Each structure stands twice: as structure tokens, then as C-alpha cells.
Tab-separated table of C-alpha atoms in Angstrom:
chain	number	residue	atom	x	y	z
A	807	MET	CA	0.000	0.000	0.000
A	808	LYS	CA	1.060	3.568	-0.599
A	809	ASP	CA	2.780	5.273	2.234
A	810	VAL	CA	0.094	6.518	4.615
A	811	GLU	CA	2.076	9.558	5.684
A	812	ALA	CA	2.396	10.616	2.036
A	813	LEU	CA	-1.364	10.256	1.556
A	814	VAL	CA	-2.026	12.312	4.666
A	815	ALA	CA	0.361	15.005	3.427
A	816	ASP	CA	-1.501	15.114	0.106
A	817	LEU	CA	-4.838	15.340	1.903
A	818	ARG	CA	-3.589	18.178	4.087
A	819	GLN	CA	-2.497	20.111	1.047
A	820	PHE	CA	-5.806	19.459	-0.741
A	821	VAL	CA	-7.750	20.712	2.269
A	822	ALA	CA	-5.499	23.709	2.943
A	823	GLU	CA	-5.642	24.893	-0.674
A	824	ARG	CA	-9.455	25.010	-0.397
A	825	ASP	CA	-9.446	26.502	3.106
A	826	TRP	CA	-11.612	23.648	4.322
A	827	GLN	CA	-9.930	23.074	7.696
A	828	GLN	CA	-12.644	25.320	9.147
A	829	PHE	CA	-15.266	22.638	8.341
A	830	HIS	CA	-13.176	19.693	9.454
A	831	ASP	CA	-13.694	19.518	13.183
A	832	PRO	CA	-13.829	15.902	14.392
A	833	LYS	CA	-17.611	15.954	14.787
A	834	ASN	CA	-18.132	16.972	11.168
A	835	LEU	CA	-15.572	14.438	9.990
A	836	THR	CA	-17.453	11.599	11.681
A	837	MET	CA	-20.517	12.787	9.748
A	838	LEU	CA	-18.496	12.782	6.532
A	839	LEU	CA	-17.406	9.253	7.368
A	840	ALA	CA	-20.986	8.138	8.080
A	841	SER	CA	-22.315	9.590	4.841
A	842	GLU	CA	-19.532	8.031	2.760
A	843	VAL	CA	-20.057	4.653	4.423
A	844	GLY	CA	-23.739	5.008	3.563
A	845	GLU	CA	-22.794	5.263	-0.107
A	846	LEU	CA	-20.606	2.184	0.183
A	847	VAL	CA	-23.426	0.248	1.856
A	848	ALA	CA	-25.712	1.270	-1.028
A	849	GLU	CA	-23.417	-0.588	-3.439
A	850	TYR	CA	-24.179	-3.901	-1.728
A	851	ARG	CA	-27.710	-3.474	-0.387
A	852	TRP	CA	-29.470	-5.443	-3.124
A	853	VAL	CA	-26.678	-7.946	-3.731
A	854	ALA	CA	-27.060	-11.381	-2.133
A	855	GLY	CA	-24.314	-12.282	0.311
A	856	ASP	CA	-23.094	-15.171	-1.821
A	857	ALA	CA	-22.924	-12.865	-4.858
A	858	ALA	CA	-21.048	-10.098	-3.050
A	859	ASP	CA	-17.583	-11.335	-3.970
A	860	ALA	CA	-18.492	-11.523	-7.659
A	861	HIS	CA	-20.103	-8.082	-7.430
A	862	SER	CA	-16.802	-6.792	-6.035
A	863	ARG	CA	-14.919	-8.248	-9.026
A	864	ASP	CA	-17.254	-7.044	-11.795
A	865	ALA	CA	-15.496	-4.146	-13.510
A	866	ALA	CA	-18.311	-1.585	-13.353
A	867	SER	CA	-19.345	-2.202	-9.752
A	868	ARG	CA	-15.722	-2.639	-8.648
A	869	ALA	CA	-14.888	0.845	-9.923
A	870	ARG	CA	-17.794	2.334	-7.948
A	871	ILE	CA	-16.879	0.350	-4.830
A	872	ALA	CA	-13.229	1.425	-5.038
A	873	ASP	CA	-14.433	4.996	-5.447
A	874	GLU	CA	-16.543	4.757	-2.275
A	875	ILE	CA	-13.754	3.004	-0.380
A	876	GLY	CA	-11.532	5.907	-1.388
A	877	ASP	CA	-14.037	8.346	0.115
A	878	VAL	CA	-14.278	6.330	3.331
A	879	GLY	CA	-10.494	6.129	3.580
A	880	ILE	CA	-10.145	9.873	3.029
A	881	ALA	CA	-12.681	10.647	5.759
A	882	LEU	CA	-10.964	8.261	8.177
A	883	LEU	CA	-7.489	9.665	7.510
A	884	LEU	CA	-8.767	13.239	7.875
A	885	LEU	CA	-10.318	12.324	11.228
A	886	CYS	CA	-7.153	10.627	12.453
A	887	ASP	CA	-5.039	13.555	11.292
A	888	ARG	CA	-7.301	16.090	12.989
A	889	THR	CA	-7.447	14.206	16.285
A	890	GLY	CA	-3.843	13.058	16.233
A	891	ILE	CA	-4.957	9.466	16.702
A	892	ASP	CA	-2.611	7.073	14.907
A	893	LEU	CA	-4.775	4.783	12.785
A	894	GLY	CA	-2.299	1.915	12.747
A	895	GLU	CA	-1.849	2.016	16.504
A	896	ALA	CA	-5.616	2.202	17.030
A	897	ILE	CA	-6.103	-0.854	14.827
A	898	ALA	CA	-3.317	-2.809	16.507
A	899	ALA	CA	-4.593	-1.903	19.980
A	900	LYS	CA	-8.139	-2.941	19.114
A	901	LEU	CA	-6.985	-6.169	17.558
A	902	ALA	CA	-5.072	-6.991	20.736
A	903	LYS	CA	-8.170	-6.257	22.788
A	904	ASN	CA	-10.293	-8.424	20.492
A	905	ARG	CA	-7.907	-11.331	20.963
A	906	GLY	CA	-8.815	-11.198	24.639
A	907	ARG	CA	-12.543	-10.692	24.092
A	908	TYR	CA	-12.888	-13.505	21.565
A	909	PRO	CA	-10.705	-16.416	22.642
A	910	VAL	CA	-10.162	-18.881	19.815
A	911	GLU	CA	-11.608	-21.805	21.737
A	912	THR	CA	-14.984	-20.160	22.399
A	913	ALA	CA	-15.303	-17.882	19.350
A	914	ARG	CA	-14.319	-20.384	16.679
A	915	GLY	CA	-16.920	-20.580	13.920
A	916	LYS	CA	-19.551	-18.658	15.881
A	917	ALA	CA	-21.186	-15.649	14.291
A	918	GLU	CA	-22.654	-14.391	17.522
A	919	ARG	CA	-20.535	-11.280	17.876
A	920	PRO	CA	-17.455	-11.722	15.730
A	921	VAL	CA	-15.467	-8.633	14.768
B	497	MET	CA	1.969	4.628	10.994
B	498	LYS	CA	2.451	0.909	11.407
B	499	ASP	CA	2.982	-1.037	8.265
B	500	VAL	CA	-0.442	-1.677	6.740
B	501	GLU	CA	0.547	-5.021	5.253
B	502	ALA	CA	1.635	-6.215	8.696
B	503	LEU	CA	-1.713	-5.144	10.181
B	504	VAL	CA	-3.576	-6.949	7.414
B	505	ALA	CA	-1.512	-10.078	8.035
B	506	ASP	CA	-2.383	-9.915	11.739
B	507	LEU	CA	-6.066	-9.440	10.915
B	508	ARG	CA	-6.034	-12.406	8.554
B	509	GLN	CA	-4.546	-14.599	11.228
B	510	PHE	CA	-7.055	-13.375	13.814
B	511	VAL	CA	-9.954	-14.141	11.478
B	512	ALA	CA	-8.592	-17.488	10.301
B	513	GLU	CA	-7.966	-18.710	13.869
B	514	ARG	CA	-11.663	-18.095	14.616
B	515	ASP	CA	-12.890	-19.474	11.284
B	516	TRP	CA	-14.705	-16.200	10.628
B	517	GLN	CA	-13.939	-15.864	6.904
B	518	GLN	CA	-17.319	-17.519	6.313
B	519	PHE	CA	-19.043	-14.408	7.732
B	520	HIS	CA	-16.808	-11.904	5.996
B	521	ASP	CA	-18.261	-11.537	2.548
B	522	PRO	CA	-18.012	-7.924	1.319
B	523	LYS	CA	-21.695	-7.225	1.970
B	524	ASN	CA	-21.411	-8.225	5.610
B	525	LEU	CA	-18.186	-6.273	5.985
B	526	THR	CA	-19.868	-3.073	4.801
B	527	MET	CA	-22.473	-3.692	7.508
B	528	LEU	CA	-19.692	-4.167	10.055
B	529	LEU	CA	-18.203	-0.889	8.868
B	530	ALA	CA	-21.556	0.917	9.119
B	531	SER	CA	-22.224	-0.330	12.626
B	532	GLU	CA	-18.737	0.593	13.841
B	533	VAL	CA	-19.017	4.058	12.294
B	534	GLY	CA	-22.333	4.398	14.128
B	535	GLU	CA	-20.505	3.867	17.409
B	536	LEU	CA	-17.919	6.477	16.457
B	537	VAL	CA	-20.661	8.964	15.556
B	538	ALA	CA	-22.235	8.328	18.963
B	539	GLU	CA	-19.062	9.643	20.614
B	540	TYR	CA	-19.603	13.088	19.097
B	541	ARG	CA	-23.363	13.369	18.761
B	542	TRP	CA	-23.919	15.562	21.811
B	543	VAL	CA	-20.634	17.477	21.606
B	544	ALA	CA	-20.767	20.962	20.079
B	545	GLY	CA	-18.667	21.371	16.944
B	546	ASP	CA	-16.375	23.907	18.596
B	547	ALA	CA	-15.834	21.529	21.526
B	548	ALA	CA	-15.103	18.497	19.369
B	549	ASP	CA	-11.337	19.015	19.280
B	550	ALA	CA	-11.172	19.285	23.071
B	551	HIS	CA	-13.419	16.221	23.380
B	552	SER	CA	-10.933	14.360	21.184
B	553	ARG	CA	-8.067	15.320	23.518
B	554	ASP	CA	-9.759	14.538	26.825
B	555	ALA	CA	-8.182	11.321	28.101
B	556	ALA	CA	-11.374	9.359	28.763
B	557	SER	CA	-13.205	10.254	25.568
B	558	ARG	CA	-10.000	10.005	23.526
B	559	ALA	CA	-9.550	6.407	24.614
B	560	ARG	CA	-13.105	5.553	23.544
B	561	ILE	CA	-12.702	7.409	20.240
B	562	ALA	CA	-9.413	5.644	19.481
B	563	ASP	CA	-11.131	2.368	20.297
B	564	GLU	CA	-13.933	3.090	17.814
B	565	ILE	CA	-11.469	4.317	15.190
B	566	GLY	CA	-9.666	1.007	15.637
B	567	ASP	CA	-12.907	-0.850	14.937
B	568	VAL	CA	-13.605	1.251	11.850
B	569	GLY	CA	-10.061	0.731	10.577
B	570	ILE	CA	-10.303	-3.024	11.121
B	571	ALA	CA	-13.582	-3.214	9.183
B	572	LEU	CA	-12.156	-1.141	6.348
B	573	LEU	CA	-8.966	-3.219	6.083
B	574	LEU	CA	-10.968	-6.453	6.166
B	575	LEU	CA	-13.157	-5.178	3.338
B	576	CYS	CA	-10.165	-4.102	1.260
B	577	ASP	CA	-8.438	-7.408	1.881
B	578	ARG	CA	-11.516	-9.405	0.920
B	579	THR	CA	-12.175	-7.434	-2.263
B	580	GLY	CA	-8.543	-7.015	-3.202
B	581	ILE	CA	-9.018	-3.260	-3.451
B	582	ASP	CA	-5.855	-1.417	-2.429
B	583	LEU	CA	-6.884	1.183	0.139
B	584	GLY	CA	-3.980	3.515	-0.570
B	585	GLU	CA	-4.595	3.434	-4.303
B	586	ALA	CA	-8.318	3.996	-3.802
B	587	ILE	CA	-7.593	7.026	-1.620
B	588	ALA	CA	-5.034	8.454	-4.050
B	589	ALA	CA	-7.354	7.910	-7.027
B	590	LYS	CA	-10.272	9.580	-5.267
B	591	LEU	CA	-8.134	12.491	-4.160
B	592	ALA	CA	-7.023	13.014	-7.764
B	593	LYS	CA	-10.651	12.948	-8.877
B	594	ASN	CA	-11.610	15.416	-6.158
B	595	ARG	CA	-8.928	17.842	-7.319
B	596	GLY	CA	-10.795	17.971	-10.620
B	597	ARG	CA	-14.274	18.173	-9.067
B	598	TYR	CA	-13.374	20.920	-6.633
B	599	PRO	CA	-11.045	23.396	-8.330
B	600	VAL	CA	-9.301	25.635	-5.821
B	601	GLU	CA	-10.606	28.848	-7.360
B	602	THR	CA	-14.294	27.893	-7.037
B	603	ALA	CA	-14.210	25.626	-3.972
B	604	ARG	CA	-12.083	27.817	-1.738
B	605	GLY	CA	-13.740	28.448	1.634
B	606	LYS	CA	-17.115	27.115	0.509
B	607	ALA	CA	-18.783	24.441	2.555
B	608	GLU	CA	-21.301	23.596	-0.102
B	609	ARG	CA	-20.026	20.134	-0.960
B	610	PRO	CA	-16.448	19.890	0.277
B	611	VAL	CA	-14.981	16.434	0.734
C	147	MET	CA	-50.164	1.761	14.889
C	148	LYS	CA	-50.328	4.087	17.868
C	149	ASP	CA	-51.215	7.649	17.143
C	150	VAL	CA	-48.060	9.403	15.985
C	151	GLU	CA	-49.044	12.741	17.487
C	152	ALA	CA	-49.457	11.081	20.881
C	153	LEU	CA	-46.004	9.514	20.604
C	154	VAL	CA	-44.498	12.863	19.670
C	155	ALA	CA	-46.209	14.491	22.644
C	156	ASP	CA	-44.756	11.816	24.952
C	157	LEU	CA	-41.300	12.319	23.433
C	158	ARG	CA	-41.518	16.075	23.910
C	159	GLN	CA	-42.397	15.636	27.551
C	160	PHE	CA	-39.591	13.110	28.056
C	161	VAL	CA	-37.074	15.500	26.519
C	162	ALA	CA	-38.384	18.595	28.298
C	163	GLU	CA	-38.327	16.909	31.721
C	164	ARG	CA	-34.626	16.186	31.205
C	165	ASP	CA	-33.860	19.592	29.668
C	166	TRP	CA	-32.391	17.891	26.609
C	167	GLN	CA	-33.785	20.223	23.929
C	168	GLN	CA	-30.427	22.035	24.135
C	169	PHE	CA	-28.719	18.961	22.630
C	170	HIS	CA	-31.371	18.258	20.035
C	171	ASP	CA	-30.532	20.544	17.154
C	172	PRO	CA	-31.225	18.855	13.807
C	173	LYS	CA	-27.542	18.159	13.156
C	174	ASN	CA	-27.159	16.264	16.417
C	175	LEU	CA	-30.403	14.397	15.820
C	176	THR	CA	-29.154	13.106	12.460
C	177	MET	CA	-26.108	11.803	14.349
C	178	LEU	CA	-28.393	10.149	16.890
C	179	LEU	CA	-30.272	8.579	14.001
C	180	ALA	CA	-27.057	7.365	12.349
C	181	SER	CA	-25.743	5.808	15.535
C	182	GLU	CA	-29.035	4.057	16.286
C	183	VAL	CA	-29.249	2.729	12.735
C	184	GLY	CA	-25.716	1.423	13.208
C	185	GLU	CA	-26.947	-0.655	16.149
C	186	LEU	CA	-29.819	-1.999	14.066
C	187	VAL	CA	-27.437	-2.920	11.243
C	188	ALA	CA	-25.285	-4.774	13.786
C	189	GLU	CA	-28.227	-7.083	14.501
C	190	TYR	CA	-28.176	-8.389	10.927
C	191	ARG	CA	-24.551	-8.106	9.883
C	192	TRP	CA	-23.671	-11.776	10.348
C	193	VAL	CA	-27.054	-13.183	9.380
C	194	ALA	CA	-27.419	-14.554	5.844
C	195	GLY	CA	-30.025	-12.779	3.751
C	196	ASP	CA	-32.178	-15.883	3.472
C	197	ALA	CA	-32.071	-16.323	7.246
C	198	ALA	CA	-32.953	-12.709	8.017
C	199	ASP	CA	-36.694	-13.271	8.221
C	200	ALA	CA	-36.258	-16.155	10.664
C	201	HIS	CA	-33.781	-14.059	12.675
C	202	SER	CA	-36.473	-11.367	12.886
C	203	ARG	CA	-38.976	-13.901	14.273
C	204	ASP	CA	-36.711	-15.565	16.826
C	205	ALA	CA	-37.829	-14.294	20.242
C	206	ALA	CA	-34.451	-13.176	21.566
C	207	SER	CA	-33.228	-11.417	18.436
C	208	ARG	CA	-36.703	-10.010	17.724
C	209	ALA	CA	-36.721	-8.275	21.093
C	210	ARG	CA	-33.342	-6.672	20.376
C	211	ILE	CA	-34.389	-5.676	16.863
C	212	ALA	CA	-37.642	-4.119	18.129
C	213	ASP	CA	-35.589	-2.273	20.718
C	214	GLU	CA	-33.289	-0.837	18.044
C	215	ILE	CA	-36.223	-0.020	15.767
C	216	GLY	CA	-37.703	1.874	18.704
C	217	ASP	CA	-34.497	3.904	19.007
C	218	VAL	CA	-34.464	4.647	15.283
C	219	GLY	CA	-38.112	5.668	15.363
C	220	ILE	CA	-37.538	7.954	18.343
C	221	ALA	CA	-34.617	9.669	16.614
C	222	LEU	CA	-36.624	10.126	13.417
C	223	LEU	CA	-39.665	11.550	15.236
C	224	LEU	CA	-37.463	13.911	17.252
C	225	LEU	CA	-35.857	15.168	14.034
C	226	CYS	CA	-39.218	15.663	12.335
C	227	ASP	CA	-40.590	17.431	15.380
C	228	ARG	CA	-37.573	19.729	15.630
C	229	THR	CA	-37.580	20.643	11.950
C	230	GLY	CA	-41.347	20.761	11.590
C	231	ILE	CA	-41.167	18.319	8.690
C	232	ASP	CA	-44.237	16.083	8.606
C	233	LEU	CA	-42.994	12.513	8.362
C	234	GLY	CA	-46.121	11.173	6.698
C	235	GLU	CA	-46.128	13.914	4.091
C	236	ALA	CA	-42.430	13.416	3.431
C	237	ILE	CA	-42.978	9.684	2.908
C	238	ALA	CA	-46.000	10.223	0.650
C	239	ALA	CA	-44.167	12.871	-1.394
C	240	LYS	CA	-41.119	10.649	-1.847
C	241	LEU	CA	-43.236	7.674	-2.789
C	242	ALA	CA	-44.970	9.776	-5.459
C	243	LYS	CA	-41.568	10.855	-6.781
C	244	ASN	CA	-40.357	7.254	-6.804
C	245	ARG	CA	-43.360	6.192	-8.861
C	246	GLY	CA	-42.077	8.555	-11.535
C	247	ARG	CA	-38.419	7.558	-11.193
C	248	TYR	CA	-39.086	3.833	-11.320
C	249	PRO	CA	-41.837	3.122	-13.850
C	250	VAL	CA	-43.304	-0.334	-13.422
C	251	GLU	CA	-42.493	-1.429	-16.945
C	252	THR	CA	-38.736	-0.726	-16.675
C	253	ALA	CA	-38.166	-1.314	-12.951
C	254	ARG	CA	-40.032	-4.581	-12.600
C	255	GLY	CA	-37.887	-7.273	-11.001
C	256	LYS	CA	-34.670	-5.320	-11.398
C	257	ALA	CA	-32.475	-4.755	-8.403
C	258	GLU	CA	-30.412	-2.070	-10.047
C	259	ARG	CA	-31.580	0.846	-7.950
C	260	PRO	CA	-34.869	-0.136	-6.319
C	261	VAL	CA	-36.010	1.873	-3.295
D	396	MET	CA	-49.679	12.953	10.219
D	397	LYS	CA	-51.065	10.815	7.452
D	398	ASP	CA	-52.431	7.496	8.491
D	399	VAL	CA	-49.479	5.115	8.817
D	400	GLU	CA	-51.470	2.076	7.740
D	401	ALA	CA	-52.457	3.880	4.532
D	402	LEU	CA	-48.801	4.742	3.836
D	403	VAL	CA	-47.783	1.139	4.409
D	404	ALA	CA	-50.531	-0.049	2.049
D	405	ASP	CA	-49.243	2.364	-0.629
D	406	LEU	CA	-45.673	1.158	-0.091
D	407	ARG	CA	-46.739	-2.472	-0.390
D	408	GLN	CA	-48.458	-1.759	-3.670
D	409	PHE	CA	-45.455	0.190	-4.984
D	410	VAL	CA	-43.127	-2.691	-4.119
D	411	ALA	CA	-45.452	-5.428	-5.399
D	412	GLU	CA	-45.986	-3.692	-8.746
D	413	ARG	CA	-42.209	-3.722	-9.266
D	414	ASP	CA	-41.728	-7.246	-7.910
D	415	TRP	CA	-39.199	-5.951	-5.412
D	416	GLN	CA	-40.240	-8.052	-2.395
D	417	GLN	CA	-37.488	-10.454	-3.442
D	418	PHE	CA	-34.862	-7.812	-2.532
D	419	HIS	CA	-36.525	-6.681	0.668
D	420	ASP	CA	-35.406	-9.154	3.275
D	421	PRO	CA	-34.839	-7.463	6.635
D	422	LYS	CA	-31.045	-7.512	6.263
D	423	ASN	CA	-31.208	-5.635	2.958
D	424	LEU	CA	-33.737	-3.196	4.357
D	425	THR	CA	-31.410	-2.257	7.229
D	426	MET	CA	-28.794	-1.527	4.561
D	427	LEU	CA	-31.306	0.616	2.670
D	428	LEU	CA	-32.003	2.442	5.924
D	429	ALA	CA	-28.289	2.963	6.621
D	430	SER	CA	-27.606	4.326	3.148
D	431	GLU	CA	-30.582	6.698	3.267
D	432	VAL	CA	-29.561	7.946	6.717
D	433	GLY	CA	-26.099	8.554	5.272
D	434	GLU	CA	-27.651	10.901	2.723
D	435	LEU	CA	-29.543	12.722	5.453
D	436	VAL	CA	-26.358	13.096	7.517
D	437	ALA	CA	-24.658	14.560	4.434
D	438	GLU	CA	-27.177	17.413	4.464
D	439	TYR	CA	-25.912	18.590	7.867
D	440	ARG	CA	-22.261	17.576	7.891
D	441	TRP	CA	-20.840	21.018	7.115
D	442	VAL	CA	-23.504	23.026	8.920
D	443	ALA	CA	-22.649	24.356	12.392
D	444	GLY	CA	-24.879	23.054	15.158
D	445	ASP	CA	-26.235	26.514	15.925
D	446	ALA	CA	-27.072	27.037	12.234
D	447	ALA	CA	-28.801	23.672	11.823
D	448	ASP	CA	-32.287	24.967	12.632
D	449	ALA	CA	-31.978	27.770	10.076
D	450	HIS	CA	-30.586	25.284	7.544
D	451	SER	CA	-33.690	23.165	8.130
D	452	ARG	CA	-35.931	26.162	7.406
D	453	ASP	CA	-34.171	27.440	4.273
D	454	ALA	CA	-36.385	26.494	1.332
D	455	ALA	CA	-33.776	24.778	-0.827
D	456	SER	CA	-32.113	22.736	1.904
D	457	ARG	CA	-35.470	22.012	3.577
D	458	ALA	CA	-36.738	20.407	0.374
D	459	ARG	CA	-33.658	18.161	0.197
D	460	ILE	CA	-33.909	17.286	3.895
D	461	ALA	CA	-37.613	16.431	3.600
D	462	ASP	CA	-36.736	14.281	0.593
D	463	GLU	CA	-34.118	12.363	2.600
D	464	ILE	CA	-36.429	12.061	5.589
D	465	GLY	CA	-38.973	10.572	3.213
D	466	ASP	CA	-36.441	7.974	2.120
D	467	VAL	CA	-35.546	7.135	5.707
D	468	GLY	CA	-39.207	6.844	6.642
D	469	ILE	CA	-39.908	4.575	3.681
D	470	ALA	CA	-37.015	2.270	4.603
D	471	LEU	CA	-38.144	2.127	8.223
D	472	LEU	CA	-41.775	1.367	7.343
D	473	LEU	CA	-40.693	-1.318	4.867
D	474	LEU	CA	-38.552	-2.939	7.559
D	475	CYS	CA	-41.366	-2.824	10.124
D	476	ASP	CA	-43.821	-4.214	7.608
D	477	ARG	CA	-41.497	-7.042	6.606
D	478	THR	CA	-40.679	-8.031	10.188
D	479	GLY	CA	-44.155	-7.434	11.555
D	480	ILE	CA	-42.740	-5.158	14.231
D	481	ASP	CA	-45.183	-2.364	15.066
D	482	LEU	CA	-43.236	0.899	14.876
D	483	GLY	CA	-45.486	2.777	17.279
D	484	GLU	CA	-45.322	0.008	19.870
D	485	ALA	CA	-41.551	-0.235	19.478
D	486	ILE	CA	-41.210	3.514	20.049
D	487	ALA	CA	-43.544	3.511	23.047
D	488	ALA	CA	-41.789	0.502	24.588
D	489	LYS	CA	-38.360	2.077	24.134
D	490	LEU	CA	-39.532	5.388	25.548
D	491	ALA	CA	-40.848	3.591	28.634
D	492	LYS	CA	-37.500	1.828	29.013
D	493	ASN	CA	-35.647	5.121	28.621
D	494	ARG	CA	-37.722	6.688	31.400
D	495	GLY	CA	-36.239	4.041	33.671
D	496	ARG	CA	-32.703	4.329	32.353
D	497	TYR	CA	-32.579	8.119	32.536
D	498	PRO	CA	-34.356	9.261	35.702
D	499	VAL	CA	-35.188	12.960	35.573
D	500	GLU	CA	-33.264	13.774	38.737
D	501	THR	CA	-29.927	12.375	37.490
D	502	ALA	CA	-30.269	12.932	33.726
D	503	ARG	CA	-31.500	16.504	33.810
D	504	GLY	CA	-29.386	18.788	31.603
D	505	LYS	CA	-26.616	16.232	31.178
D	506	ALA	CA	-25.472	15.328	27.701
D	507	GLU	CA	-23.584	12.276	28.818
D	508	ARG	CA	-25.819	9.676	27.209
D	509	PRO	CA	-29.155	11.330	26.486
D	510	VAL	CA	-31.474	9.647	24.008
């Protein structure tokens, strides 16, 4: 994957050039994230679960999905940059916590509350 | 930020150990993403916009926010891994598209539809 | 269904008794709605589409789903009450618009973009 | 508000005419709801909290907001109709529960976790 710091630097420049920092408080950025995730969800809402992988490979829908994933990623990086929360550390910390919450022996193969 | 490929490798192992790939079709993963983003939104829903940065710095709320950001990041990486869509490329491609959609001269300082 | 006006009156009293109107601007209420919908989505995220009806009938999951639907309904009524937008009129107007956007002859049986 | 049962009857006819019941399992309908709520959130994401009431009154934005509220209402009614969960009862039951969870004396004026 591309270097995350380089992406964040590009995003900062994009935002600064348009003087959009004023709109990007963390509250608003979570709303941006929610609205972009809504668009991503829309791509799969009428697709059956067992057709969702094929839908993700089809050229036309894949392009739209990648586009929405790009939007979601942008919103998430903007939020992390604004709050100073390191995304990689947050993921690693949560994964460690989930290892404790979902021990292999009890969680194996159960959909109840998997991550 | 931590190496994304290493995080993805850790996530794969976590999922495989629990035999959870069966639940992780792309449709379900967008639902995971939406529900985790909902929890992140909940952290800011009663905070005023001009207090949202301070809320993000406060130790107790920051820990919860980082926790939710971790969940969102995990869901997003799982979705990208399952679909084979490169998150960094998707972000870079969307940013390039947004440069065209929002020219500096017309978008500057306008909240109308900023990213 | 119970009288909507009576429900709204009960909600108003509940909010006023707690002095929560101060938090209930329309922006915050859309965030409440998004977070509650996230919890509802979580109820179905690991359930296969063809098992979703049975999941909705099962006593334990049905109680949780009804609980989340209650939260979503409360958030939506609070938003309509705050903005003065009549929910029934909004639904009827959108349905009329959708009849035009999705003519029976072309939309029939197609998942492309059904409501 | 318009009679809810009449709205539901109109929705049923609209869906049946297009043979869309096949797409409307409860899982898919929660995804429809999430994507429509995402569009509603987008209407407020760059609006300051203290400008959100005025934004809801402005003719142009009000029309868009009412349109999105219509979509959200349609998705919610479709989900309730499909699952047989009575929306009014679900709201009333949750409100009763919330009265217990948030006693007036301790919840008054506190944003901590208001509904």
C-alpha cells in the first residue's frame, strides 16, 4: 500500500488549498465518514451475500466500490489527522483487545458477535 | 503509521484462527463498517462542533474514540483485503478525482459540498 | 399503529423533563439517528439474507431488533418534530416521486436501484 | 400525520408492482435504511450546530432534507412491515425503558448519554 504519511500530506495540502480546515472539526468528519459509508453500503444493499464477492470483481461495480472506499479512507485519515490518533496504533490496539474478548476456543466458527 | 501489510496479516490470522472468513463476505463487511461508524458517531453526537477538538483530547473520551477508530479501521482493512481493493490506491485515485471536481478557485472556503 | 401525534407528545415531555432540547438541534439528531441505525445494522450483519426473516422472528433477536427499531423511530420523530417536517407527508411525497423515477415497466424485477 | 397504515398499504403496492419483495429481506432493508440515513447526515455535515435549525428552514435545503427524511421513513416502514414489528409500539416501549434508564433527577441537563 502507498505510504500513509504521504497520503495524509496530500490530503492536508488538498484541504489547505481550499481553506476547508474550518469545516473539518472531528464531529463533522465523523458525519463525513458516516455519509460516505452510507454510499458504500448502497453498493451492496441489493446484492445477495453469496454474490457479493463476484459483485466486487465485476469491472463496473468494482470501480464504484473502489471509489466509495476511497471516500471512506479519506474521511478516516482526515479524522485521524485532525485528532492526532494514529490509525495503525488504534487498529493494533483494538486487535489486541479483540484477541482477549474472543478467545479462539470459544469464538471459533460462531457468528454471535465476531469482529 | 504501522505497516499496513503487517496489520492486514495480523487481521487475517485473527480471522482465520476463529474461522470467521465464512461471515466476511463484502456485503457483511460493509455492515460491520456501518455499525462501527455508528458507534464512532455516537461519541460526538452531543458534543458541540467547537468543543469536538477538546473532546478528542480529553483522556477518557479520547480512549473511547481511538477504540472506535480502531474498529472502523479493522472493518475497512478487512473489506479491502476481501475485495482485493488497495486502500492507498483507492484514496489516491479519489483524491485526484476530487482535485478535478473541486477546483481551488471555485471551492475555496465554501462548505457547499467539500470532501 | 399508535397515534403518531401522541407519541411525539410523549417524546416532547420526556425530553423537556430532562432539559435535553439544548442537545437536540437537527444536526445532532441526524447523528443520533445514524448511531441508532448502526446498532440496528449490527443485529443483521452476520445473518445470511435468506435467514434474516427467521432471525427477525426468533424471540431473543426479535426483542433486540424491536428495541433498536424503537431507538431509530424515536430519533426520526425527534428530528421531524424539531424541523417541523411532517414525516407522513415526506414519505408520501417521496413515494410519489419514486413512482415517476421507477416506472413499473422498466423497474419490474430489477435490483439495479430499487427503493 | 397521514395514516401510517395507509402509507404502508401504498408502499406495499409500490413494491409489489415492481416485484421488489425479493430484494426486501430485513437484512437488505437495514442496509437501505443505513444508506438513506447517510444521505440525510450529508445534508448537515458542514452546517454548524447553531445554524442547523436555520438550515432546516431554508427552502432549498429544507426540500432536500424532507426528501431524505422521506427515504428514511420509507425504509423504516418497509422494515417494520417485513418483520411485523409495530413501529409505534416499538417507540412507546423504548420510551418507557428510557424513562427508567434516565431518571429525571440524574439525567437533567446532562449530555452524557441522552437519548
